[in-house]
Amino acid sequence: MSGEADRGDDPAPGDGPARDERPAQSGSAAPDEAPALDGAPAPDEAPALDGVIHHPTRLTLVAFLSACDEAEFAAVRDGCRVSDSVLSKNASALEAAGYLHVRKGHVGKRPRTWLSLTPAGRQALARHLAALQDLVDAARGAAGSVGA
């Protein structure tokens, strides 16, 4: 390759932008660690965003499945408003991470696929949502301290 480096850090390449396209921060924080805001807990104390779930399509898929025990592929596809191929690719990435269970079977003579979150997937979503809430709280705290 010439010119640009290959970004192989996204578990499902080709889905869109790479996982983290922010400019490099000066300082000693590791590439996947956000620098701590004043008064905010250090990155090792706060929940971290989950790189697998953080992808917008996968977050939509996991959020959809969090509301049910199991859903048929077509219902998930329609509910998430994605194509069959996009759903299949992202379901495979979540399954490889251990967050999703895929069950195949038949209804009459027609093949069907059902998707469900694993307990690890539900825990990962809860941690990811807590990390997002921590970011919101930190931003509100920083905005509140500016006016004080």
PDB file of C-alpha atoms in Angstrom:
ATOM      1  CA  MET A   1       0.000   0.000   0.000  1.00  0.00           C
ATOM      2  CA  SER A   2       1.174   3.467  -0.629  1.00  0.00           C
ATOM      3  CA  GLY A   3       0.301   6.664   1.174  1.00  0.00           C
ATOM      4  CA  GLU A   4      -2.323   5.614   3.712  1.00  0.00           C
ATOM      5  CA  ALA A   5      -2.083   3.000   6.428  1.00  0.00           C
ATOM      6  CA  ASP A   6      -4.606   0.177   6.510  1.00  0.00           C
ATOM      7  CA  ARG A   7      -6.973   0.601   9.448  1.00  0.00           C
ATOM      8  CA  GLY A   8      -7.647  -2.970  10.484  1.00  0.00           C
ATOM      9  CA  ASP A   9      -8.948  -2.073  13.959  1.00  0.00           C
ATOM     10  CA  ASP A  10     -12.657  -2.242  13.054  1.00  0.00           C
ATOM     11  CA  PRO A  11     -14.107  -5.727  13.668  1.00  0.00           C
ATOM     12  CA  ALA A  12     -16.392  -5.370  10.633  1.00  0.00           C
ATOM     13  CA  PRO A  13     -14.499  -3.372   7.980  1.00  0.00           C
ATOM     14  CA  GLY A  14     -16.446  -1.740   5.204  1.00  0.00           C
ATOM     15  CA  ASP A  15     -19.475  -0.841   7.356  1.00  0.00           C
ATOM     16  CA  GLY A  16     -18.661   2.833   7.398  1.00  0.00           C
ATOM     17  CA  PRO A  17     -16.134   5.037   9.106  1.00  0.00           C
ATOM     18  CA  ALA A  18     -13.440   3.434  11.206  1.00  0.00           C
ATOM     19  CA  ARG A  19     -14.158   3.030  14.903  1.00  0.00           C
ATOM     20  CA  ASP A  20     -12.156   6.046  16.072  1.00  0.00           C
ATOM     21  CA  GLU A  21     -11.325   8.848  13.666  1.00  0.00           C
ATOM     22  CA  ARG A  22     -10.610  11.582  16.212  1.00  0.00           C
ATOM     23  CA  PRO A  23      -7.286  13.390  15.804  1.00  0.00           C
ATOM     24  CA  ALA A  24      -4.541  12.143  18.090  1.00  0.00           C
ATOM     25  CA  GLN A  25      -4.530  13.833  21.495  1.00  0.00           C
ATOM     26  CA  SER A  26      -1.322  15.196  22.908  1.00  0.00           C
ATOM     27  CA  GLY A  27      -0.461  13.803  26.299  1.00  0.00           C
ATOM     28  CA  SER A  28       0.126  10.399  27.762  1.00  0.00           C
ATOM     29  CA  ALA A  29      -3.287   8.797  27.245  1.00  0.00           C
ATOM     30  CA  ALA A  30      -3.307   5.537  25.321  1.00  0.00           C
ATOM     31  CA  PRO A  31      -4.925   5.694  21.840  1.00  0.00           C
ATOM     32  CA  ASP A  32      -8.190   4.085  23.007  1.00  0.00           C
ATOM     33  CA  GLU A  33      -8.297   6.053  26.286  1.00  0.00           C
ATOM     34  CA  ALA A  34      -9.969   9.426  26.446  1.00  0.00           C
ATOM     35  CA  PRO A  35      -8.103  11.951  28.580  1.00  0.00           C
ATOM     36  CA  ALA A  36      -9.780  12.590  31.941  1.00  0.00           C
ATOM     37  CA  LEU A  37     -11.786  15.784  32.260  1.00  0.00           C
ATOM     38  CA  ASP A  38     -11.131  17.974  35.296  1.00  0.00           C
ATOM     39  CA  GLY A  39     -13.029  16.426  38.184  1.00  0.00           C
ATOM     40  CA  ALA A  40     -13.969  13.345  36.149  1.00  0.00           C
ATOM     41  CA  PRO A  41     -12.841   9.871  37.157  1.00  0.00           C
ATOM     42  CA  ALA A  42      -9.704   8.558  35.513  1.00  0.00           C
ATOM     43  CA  PRO A  43     -10.317   6.381  32.420  1.00  0.00           C
ATOM     44  CA  ASP A  44      -9.421   3.220  34.351  1.00  0.00           C
ATOM     45  CA  GLU A  45     -12.118   4.040  36.943  1.00  0.00           C
ATOM     46  CA  ALA A  46     -14.930   4.843  34.503  1.00  0.00           C
ATOM     47  CA  PRO A  47     -16.690   2.281  32.315  1.00  0.00           C
ATOM     48  CA  ALA A  48     -15.229   2.217  28.811  1.00  0.00           C
ATOM     49  CA  LEU A  49     -17.213   2.403  25.597  1.00  0.00           C
ATOM     50  CA  ASP A  50     -17.471  -1.016  23.983  1.00  0.00           C
ATOM     51  CA  GLY A  51     -15.781  -0.892  20.568  1.00  0.00           C
ATOM     52  CA  VAL A  52     -17.915  -3.730  19.207  1.00  0.00           C
ATOM     53  CA  ILE A  53     -21.248  -2.266  20.302  1.00  0.00           C
ATOM     54  CA  HIS A  54     -20.289   1.364  19.612  1.00  0.00           C
ATOM     55  CA  HIS A  55     -20.739   0.974  15.837  1.00  0.00           C
ATOM     56  CA  PRO A  56     -24.100   2.649  15.046  1.00  0.00           C
ATOM     57  CA  THR A  57     -25.681  -0.343  13.314  1.00  0.00           C
ATOM     58  CA  ARG A  58     -24.552  -2.777  16.007  1.00  0.00           C
ATOM     59  CA  LEU A  59     -25.770  -0.417  18.751  1.00  0.00           C
ATOM     60  CA  THR A  60     -29.161  -0.239  17.024  1.00  0.00           C
ATOM     61  CA  LEU A  61     -29.258  -4.033  16.716  1.00  0.00           C
ATOM     62  CA  VAL A  62     -28.302  -4.643  20.356  1.00  0.00           C
ATOM     63  CA  ALA A  63     -30.756  -2.001  21.599  1.00  0.00           C
ATOM     64  CA  PHE A  64     -33.559  -3.578  19.536  1.00  0.00           C
ATOM     65  CA  LEU A  65     -32.800  -7.064  20.858  1.00  0.00           C
ATOM     66  CA  SER A  66     -32.517  -5.846  24.459  1.00  0.00           C
ATOM     67  CA  ALA A  67     -36.293  -5.390  24.509  1.00  0.00           C
ATOM     68  CA  CYS A  68     -37.077  -9.042  23.771  1.00  0.00           C
ATOM     69  CA  ASP A  69     -35.895 -12.572  24.436  1.00  0.00           C
ATOM     70  CA  GLU A  70     -35.565 -13.441  20.755  1.00  0.00           C
ATOM     71  CA  ALA A  71     -36.579 -11.914  17.422  1.00  0.00           C
ATOM     72  CA  GLU A  72     -36.918 -13.272  13.901  1.00  0.00           C
ATOM     73  CA  PHE A  73     -34.345 -11.975  11.415  1.00  0.00           C
ATOM     74  CA  ALA A  74     -36.909 -10.126   9.259  1.00  0.00           C
ATOM     75  CA  ALA A  75     -38.404  -8.356  12.294  1.00  0.00           C
ATOM     76  CA  VAL A  76     -34.939  -7.215  13.404  1.00  0.00           C
ATOM     77  CA  ARG A  77     -34.073  -6.117   9.860  1.00  0.00           C
ATOM     78  CA  ASP A  78     -37.259  -4.092   9.561  1.00  0.00           C
ATOM     79  CA  GLY A  79     -37.054  -2.698  13.105  1.00  0.00           C
ATOM     80  CA  CYS A  80     -33.448  -1.587  12.625  1.00  0.00           C
ATOM     81  CA  ARG A  81     -34.157  -0.373   9.058  1.00  0.00           C
ATOM     82  CA  VAL A  82     -31.178  -2.123   7.488  1.00  0.00           C
ATOM     83  CA  SER A  83     -30.710  -4.502   4.568  1.00  0.00           C
ATOM     84  CA  ASP A  84     -30.349  -8.263   4.948  1.00  0.00           C
ATOM     85  CA  SER A  85     -26.630  -8.078   4.171  1.00  0.00           C
ATOM     86  CA  VAL A  86     -25.940  -5.276   6.666  1.00  0.00           C
ATOM     87  CA  LEU A  87     -27.850  -7.112   9.401  1.00  0.00           C
ATOM     88  CA  SER A  88     -26.085 -10.387   8.600  1.00  0.00           C
ATOM     89  CA  LYS A  89     -22.628  -8.802   8.681  1.00  0.00           C
ATOM     90  CA  ASN A  90     -23.239  -6.972  11.956  1.00  0.00           C
ATOM     91  CA  ALA A  91     -24.918  -9.993  13.548  1.00  0.00           C
ATOM     92  CA  SER A  92     -21.801 -12.022  12.665  1.00  0.00           C
ATOM     93  CA  ALA A  93     -19.559  -9.433  14.346  1.00  0.00           C
ATOM     94  CA  LEU A  94     -21.706  -9.481  17.494  1.00  0.00           C
ATOM     95  CA  GLU A  95     -21.832 -13.289  17.466  1.00  0.00           C
ATOM     96  CA  ALA A  96     -18.026 -13.466  17.164  1.00  0.00           C
ATOM     97  CA  ALA A  97     -17.765 -11.185  20.212  1.00  0.00           C
ATOM     98  CA  GLY A  98     -20.093 -13.504  22.148  1.00  0.00           C
ATOM     99  CA  TYR A  99     -22.849 -10.884  22.391  1.00  0.00           C
ATOM    100  CA  LEU A 100     -25.393 -12.497  20.074  1.00  0.00           C
ATOM    101  CA  HIS A 101     -26.847 -15.976  19.640  1.00  0.00           C
ATOM    102  CA  VAL A 102     -28.129 -17.047  16.221  1.00  0.00           C
ATOM    103  CA  ARG A 103     -30.656 -19.878  16.050  1.00  0.00           C
ATOM    104  CA  LYS A 104     -31.690 -21.395  12.743  1.00  0.00           C
ATOM    105  CA  GLY A 105     -34.751 -23.507  12.154  1.00  0.00           C
ATOM    106  CA  HIS A 106     -37.843 -23.922  10.020  1.00  0.00           C
ATOM    107  CA  VAL A 107     -41.426 -22.744  10.177  1.00  0.00           C
ATOM    108  CA  GLY A 108     -43.194 -25.280   8.034  1.00  0.00           C
ATOM    109  CA  LYS A 109     -40.853 -25.718   5.083  1.00  0.00           C
ATOM    110  CA  ARG A 110     -39.448 -22.198   5.249  1.00  0.00           C
ATOM    111  CA  PRO A 111     -36.039 -21.626   6.828  1.00  0.00           C
ATOM    112  CA  ARG A 112     -35.948 -18.997   9.563  1.00  0.00           C
ATOM    113  CA  THR A 113     -33.252 -17.315  11.633  1.00  0.00           C
ATOM    114  CA  TRP A 114     -33.793 -15.940  15.133  1.00  0.00           C
ATOM    115  CA  LEU A 115     -31.446 -13.572  16.945  1.00  0.00           C
ATOM    116  CA  SER A 116     -31.070 -13.041  20.679  1.00  0.00           C
ATOM    117  CA  LEU A 117     -28.650 -11.294  22.986  1.00  0.00           C
ATOM    118  CA  THR A 118     -26.496 -13.479  25.185  1.00  0.00           C
ATOM    119  CA  PRO A 119     -26.106 -12.609  28.868  1.00  0.00           C
ATOM    120  CA  ALA A 120     -22.671 -11.215  27.944  1.00  0.00           C
ATOM    121  CA  GLY A 121     -24.331  -9.067  25.263  1.00  0.00           C
ATOM    122  CA  ARG A 122     -26.838  -7.682  27.746  1.00  0.00           C
ATOM    123  CA  GLN A 123     -24.036  -6.924  30.223  1.00  0.00           C
ATOM    124  CA  ALA A 124     -21.944  -5.280  27.499  1.00  0.00           C
ATOM    125  CA  LEU A 125     -24.884  -3.072  26.503  1.00  0.00           C
ATOM    126  CA  ALA A 126     -25.458  -2.073  30.134  1.00  0.00           C
ATOM    127  CA  ARG A 127     -21.750  -1.166  30.528  1.00  0.00           C
ATOM    128  CA  HIS A 128     -21.768   0.735  27.222  1.00  0.00           C
ATOM    129  CA  LEU A 129     -24.863   2.723  28.193  1.00  0.00           C
ATOM    130  CA  ALA A 130     -23.310   3.490  31.604  1.00  0.00           C
ATOM    131  CA  ALA A 131     -20.168   4.761  29.840  1.00  0.00           C
ATOM    132  CA  LEU A 132     -22.279   6.967  27.572  1.00  0.00           C
ATOM    133  CA  GLN A 133     -24.149   8.312  30.606  1.00  0.00           C
ATOM    134  CA  ASP A 134     -20.804   9.036  32.312  1.00  0.00           C
ATOM    135  CA  LEU A 135     -19.795  11.081  29.266  1.00  0.00           C
ATOM    136  CA  VAL A 136     -23.054  13.048  29.430  1.00  0.00           C
ATOM    137  CA  ASP A 137     -22.629  13.633  33.161  1.00  0.00           C
ATOM    138  CA  ALA A 138     -19.018  14.765  32.684  1.00  0.00           C
ATOM    139  CA  ALA A 139     -20.050  17.154  29.928  1.00  0.00           C
ATOM    140  CA  ARG A 140     -22.838  18.599  32.084  1.00  0.00           C
ATOM    141  CA  GLY A 141     -20.428  18.947  34.989  1.00  0.00           C
ATOM    142  CA  ALA A 142     -17.871  20.686  32.799  1.00  0.00           C
ATOM    143  CA  ALA A 143     -20.533  22.996  31.350  1.00  0.00           C
ATOM    144  CA  GLY A 144     -21.774  23.803  34.859  1.00  0.00           C
ATOM    145  CA  SER A 145     -18.305  24.640  36.118  1.00  0.00           C
ATOM    146  CA  VAL A 146     -17.691  27.066  33.229  1.00  0.00           C
ATOM    147  CA  GLY A 147     -20.513  29.356  34.356  1.00  0.00           C
ATOM    148  CA  ALA A 148     -19.576  29.188  38.060  1.00  0.00           C
TER     149      ALA A 148
END
